[in-house]
Short mmCIF file of C-alpha atoms in Angstrom, two decimals:
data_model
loop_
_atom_site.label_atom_id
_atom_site.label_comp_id
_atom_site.label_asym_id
_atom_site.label_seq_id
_atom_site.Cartn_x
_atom_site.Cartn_y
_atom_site.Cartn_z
CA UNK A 27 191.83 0.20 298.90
CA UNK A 28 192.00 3.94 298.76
CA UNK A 29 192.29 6.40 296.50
CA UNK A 30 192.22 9.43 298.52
CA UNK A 31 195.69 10.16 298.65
CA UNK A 32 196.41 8.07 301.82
CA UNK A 33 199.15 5.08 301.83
CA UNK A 34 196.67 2.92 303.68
CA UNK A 35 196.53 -0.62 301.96
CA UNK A 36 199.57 0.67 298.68
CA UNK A 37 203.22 -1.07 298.78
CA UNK A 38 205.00 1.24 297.48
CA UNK A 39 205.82 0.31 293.96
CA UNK A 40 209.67 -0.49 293.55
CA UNK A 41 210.67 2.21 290.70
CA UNK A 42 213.69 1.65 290.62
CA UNK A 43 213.57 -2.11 289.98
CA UNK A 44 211.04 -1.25 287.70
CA UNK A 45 213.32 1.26 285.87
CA UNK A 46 216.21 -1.43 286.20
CA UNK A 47 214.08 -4.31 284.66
CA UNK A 48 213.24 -1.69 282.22
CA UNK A 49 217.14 -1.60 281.36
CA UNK A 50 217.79 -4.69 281.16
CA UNK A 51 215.14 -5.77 279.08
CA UNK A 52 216.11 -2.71 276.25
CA UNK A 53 219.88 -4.50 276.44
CA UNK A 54 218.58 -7.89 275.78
CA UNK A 55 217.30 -6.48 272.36
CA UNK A 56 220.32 -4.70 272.02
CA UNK A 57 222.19 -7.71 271.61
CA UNK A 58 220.12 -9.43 269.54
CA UNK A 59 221.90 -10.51 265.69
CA UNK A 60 221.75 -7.35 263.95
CA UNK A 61 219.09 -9.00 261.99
CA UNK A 62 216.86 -9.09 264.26
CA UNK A 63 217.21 -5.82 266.12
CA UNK A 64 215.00 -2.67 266.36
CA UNK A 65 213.99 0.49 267.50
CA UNK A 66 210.91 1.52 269.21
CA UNK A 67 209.69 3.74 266.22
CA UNK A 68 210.94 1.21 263.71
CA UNK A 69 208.51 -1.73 265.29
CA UNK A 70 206.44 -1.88 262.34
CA UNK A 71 209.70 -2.71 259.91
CA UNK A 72 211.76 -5.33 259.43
CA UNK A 73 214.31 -7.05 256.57
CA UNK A 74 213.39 -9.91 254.86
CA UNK A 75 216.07 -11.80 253.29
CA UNK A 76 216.34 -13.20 249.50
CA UNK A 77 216.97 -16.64 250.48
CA UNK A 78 217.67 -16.74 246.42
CA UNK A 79 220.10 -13.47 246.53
CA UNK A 80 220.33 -12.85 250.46
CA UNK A 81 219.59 -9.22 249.39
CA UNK A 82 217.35 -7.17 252.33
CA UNK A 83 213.97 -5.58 251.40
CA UNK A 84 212.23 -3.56 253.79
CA UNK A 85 208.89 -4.89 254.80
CA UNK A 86 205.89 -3.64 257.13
CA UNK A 87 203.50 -4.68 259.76
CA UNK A 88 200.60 -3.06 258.71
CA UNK A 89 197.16 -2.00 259.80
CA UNK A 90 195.92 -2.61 256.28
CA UNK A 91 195.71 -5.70 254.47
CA UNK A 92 198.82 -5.68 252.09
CA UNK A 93 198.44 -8.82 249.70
CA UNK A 94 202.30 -8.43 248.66
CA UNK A 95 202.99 -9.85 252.13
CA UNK A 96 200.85 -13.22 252.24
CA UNK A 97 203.52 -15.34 250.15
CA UNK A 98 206.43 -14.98 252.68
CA UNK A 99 208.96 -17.72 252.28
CA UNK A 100 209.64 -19.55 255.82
CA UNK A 101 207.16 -17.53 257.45
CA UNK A 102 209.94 -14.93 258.89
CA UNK A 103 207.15 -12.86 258.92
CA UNK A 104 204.98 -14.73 261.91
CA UNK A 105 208.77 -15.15 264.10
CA UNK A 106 209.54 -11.19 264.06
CA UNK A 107 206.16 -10.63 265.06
CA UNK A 108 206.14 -12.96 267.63
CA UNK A 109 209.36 -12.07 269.09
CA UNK A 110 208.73 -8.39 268.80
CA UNK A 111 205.03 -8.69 270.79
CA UNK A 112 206.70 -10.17 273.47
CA UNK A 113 209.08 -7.79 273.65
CA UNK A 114 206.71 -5.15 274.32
CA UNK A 115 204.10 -7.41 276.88
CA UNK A 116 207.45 -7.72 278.98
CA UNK A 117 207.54 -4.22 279.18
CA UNK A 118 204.32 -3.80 279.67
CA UNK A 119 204.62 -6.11 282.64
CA UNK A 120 207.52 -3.87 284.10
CA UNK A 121 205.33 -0.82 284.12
CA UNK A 122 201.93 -2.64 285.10
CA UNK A 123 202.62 -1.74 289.28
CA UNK A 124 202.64 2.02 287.79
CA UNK A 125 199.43 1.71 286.29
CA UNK A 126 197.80 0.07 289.24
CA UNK A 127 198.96 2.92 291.12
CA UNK A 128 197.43 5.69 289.18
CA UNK A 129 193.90 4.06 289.10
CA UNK A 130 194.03 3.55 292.76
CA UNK A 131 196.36 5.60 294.59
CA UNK A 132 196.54 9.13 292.06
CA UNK A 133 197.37 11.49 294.32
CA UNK A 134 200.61 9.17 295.47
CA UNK A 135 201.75 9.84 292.01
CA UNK A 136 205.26 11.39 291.45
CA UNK A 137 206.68 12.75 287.94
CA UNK A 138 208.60 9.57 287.54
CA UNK A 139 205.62 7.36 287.86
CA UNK A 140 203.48 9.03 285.42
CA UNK A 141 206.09 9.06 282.87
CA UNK A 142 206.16 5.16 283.54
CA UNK A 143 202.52 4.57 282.94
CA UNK A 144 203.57 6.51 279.65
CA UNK A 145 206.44 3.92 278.71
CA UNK A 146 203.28 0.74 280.56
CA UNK A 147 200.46 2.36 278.01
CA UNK A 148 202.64 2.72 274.96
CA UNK A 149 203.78 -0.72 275.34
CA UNK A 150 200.29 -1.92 274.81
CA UNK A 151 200.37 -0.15 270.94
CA UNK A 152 201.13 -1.61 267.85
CA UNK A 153 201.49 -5.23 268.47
CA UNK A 154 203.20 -6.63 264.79
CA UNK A 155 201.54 -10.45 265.78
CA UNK A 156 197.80 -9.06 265.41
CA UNK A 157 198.64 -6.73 262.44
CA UNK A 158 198.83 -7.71 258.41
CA UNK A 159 200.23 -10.12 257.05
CA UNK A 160 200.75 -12.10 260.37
CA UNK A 161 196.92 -11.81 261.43
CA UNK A 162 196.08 -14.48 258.53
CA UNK A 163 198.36 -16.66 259.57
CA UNK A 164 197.10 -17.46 263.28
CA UNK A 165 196.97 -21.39 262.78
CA UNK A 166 200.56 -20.88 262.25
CA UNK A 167 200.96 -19.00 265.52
CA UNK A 168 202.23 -21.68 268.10
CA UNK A 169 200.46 -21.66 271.34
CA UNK A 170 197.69 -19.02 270.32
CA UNK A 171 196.00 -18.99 273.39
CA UNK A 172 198.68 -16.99 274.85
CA UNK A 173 197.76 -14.29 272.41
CA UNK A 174 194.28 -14.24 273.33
CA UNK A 175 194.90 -13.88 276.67
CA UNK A 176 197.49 -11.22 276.48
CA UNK A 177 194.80 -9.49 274.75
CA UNK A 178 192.25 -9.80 276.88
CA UNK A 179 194.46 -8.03 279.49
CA UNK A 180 195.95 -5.19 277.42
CA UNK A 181 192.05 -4.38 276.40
CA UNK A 182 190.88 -4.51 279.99
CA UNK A 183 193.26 -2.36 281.23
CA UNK A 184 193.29 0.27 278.58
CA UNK A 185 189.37 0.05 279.16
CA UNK A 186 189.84 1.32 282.43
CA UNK A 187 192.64 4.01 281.33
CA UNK A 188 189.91 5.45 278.82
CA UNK A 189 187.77 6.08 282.53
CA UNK A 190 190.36 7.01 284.50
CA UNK A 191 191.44 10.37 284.84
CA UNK A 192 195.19 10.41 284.84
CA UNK A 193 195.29 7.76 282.17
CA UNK A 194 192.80 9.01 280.03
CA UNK A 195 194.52 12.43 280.31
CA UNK A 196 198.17 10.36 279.46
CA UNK A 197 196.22 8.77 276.61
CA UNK A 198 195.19 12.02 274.76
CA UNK A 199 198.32 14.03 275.80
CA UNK A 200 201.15 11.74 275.36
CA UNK A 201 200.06 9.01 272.88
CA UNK A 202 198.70 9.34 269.76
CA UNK A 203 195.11 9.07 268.86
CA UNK A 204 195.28 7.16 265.53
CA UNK A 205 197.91 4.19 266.53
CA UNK A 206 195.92 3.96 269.85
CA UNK A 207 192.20 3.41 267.99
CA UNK A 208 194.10 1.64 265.24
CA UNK A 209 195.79 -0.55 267.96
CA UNK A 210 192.61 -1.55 270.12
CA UNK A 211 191.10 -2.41 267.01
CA UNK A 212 192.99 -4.57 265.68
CA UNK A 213 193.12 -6.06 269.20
CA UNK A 214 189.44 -6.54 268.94
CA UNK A 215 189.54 -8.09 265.39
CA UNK A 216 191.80 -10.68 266.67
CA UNK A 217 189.12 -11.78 269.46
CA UNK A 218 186.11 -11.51 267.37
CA UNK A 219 187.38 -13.93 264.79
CA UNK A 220 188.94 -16.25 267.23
CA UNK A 221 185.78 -16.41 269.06
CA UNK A 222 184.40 -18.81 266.21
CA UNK A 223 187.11 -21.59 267.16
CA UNK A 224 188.55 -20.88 270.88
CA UNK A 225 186.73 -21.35 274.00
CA UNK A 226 188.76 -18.87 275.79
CA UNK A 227 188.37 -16.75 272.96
CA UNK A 228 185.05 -17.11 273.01
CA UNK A 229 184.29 -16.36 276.82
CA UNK A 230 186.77 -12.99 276.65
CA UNK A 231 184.96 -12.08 273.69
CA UNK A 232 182.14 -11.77 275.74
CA UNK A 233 183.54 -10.32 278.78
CA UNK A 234 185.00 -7.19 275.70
CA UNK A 235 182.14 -7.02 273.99
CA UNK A 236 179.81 -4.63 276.08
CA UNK A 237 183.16 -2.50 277.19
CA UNK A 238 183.84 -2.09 273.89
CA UNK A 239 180.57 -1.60 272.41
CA UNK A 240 181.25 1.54 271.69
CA UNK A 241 183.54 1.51 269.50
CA UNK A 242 182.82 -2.15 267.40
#
């Protein structure tokens, strides 16, 4: 592969698929039960119902342990996150051929694709399933070793936009600081303590641990 600026060896990435899947995927949550809908800078926040009164009360995914949020009735608490981190690895996903393209083909890059790898790296913030109160509740967490492997991928690749020079430039002009060192930590957390009780914890753990030596 090249990354001289020639096309030898890149298919072109399809942006406007990309863009389309993009759309379709924001509609989907669109038409979720008002209940369960949100908005990109509302990810952290959600409603949790009475089941006593059925009266709403705000509530937050946090970064900090919040022991008012480890006695949720039903465990709403563990579905929003899930369905929320998905949300956001799908879109992910969608962007992922931009992201490939600025590590190896930078000079092929058009306005439109960096502002993609934006939307790609973004997408790989804030995860609610790895944040408190659901990060206490991982036995609860059906099919777990999705989540570690998910991970493992989101912290590879930001590894290699922290290198890179378009990325890193996208991650320290676009994004913020804080929720991105806040983000990959919390990331980390999640493998270091499943490492203890997960084999494929356990080996990613060790493929993470001398990329992100740095910063554990």
């Amino acid at each position: 592969m090249s990354n001289d600026g020639s096309r030898e060896g890149y298919a072109h990435a399809p942006l406007r698929i990309i863009q389309e899947l993009d759309r379709q995927l924001t509609s989907w949550r669109s038409l979720l039960p008002q209940p369960l809908q949100w908005t990109d800078d509302q990810r952290t926040q959600y409603l949790w119902y009475d089941p006593q009164t059925s009266l709403p009360t705000l509530m937050h995914f946090t970064v900090d342990r919040d022991r008012d949020h480890l006695s949720h009735m039903y465990n709403i608490d563990v579905i929003m996150a899930q369905l929320r981190s998905r949300f956001y690895y799908s879109r992910f996903m969608i962007y992922r051929p931009l992201l490939y393209k600025a590590l190896h083909f930078p000079a092929l890059m058009s306005a439109e694709d960096v502002e993609g790898c934006v939307i790609g790296l973004e997408s790989c913030l804030m995860w609610p399933v790895c944040m408190w109160s659901v990060k206490n509740k991982k036995r609860l967490i059906p099919n777990i070793f999705v989540w570690t492997q998910s991970f493992l991928s989101i912290l590879v690749v930001m590894r290699m936009a922290a290198e890179d020079t378009l990325l890193k430039r996208i991650l320290e002009e676009r994004l913020e600081g804080r929720r991105v060192r806040e983000s990959l930590e919390m990331m980390l957390d999640w493998m270091r303590d499943m490492q203890r009780v997960s084999g494929i914890a356990e080996w990613s753990w060790r493929v993470l641990e001398p990329l992100y030596r740095d910063i554990l």
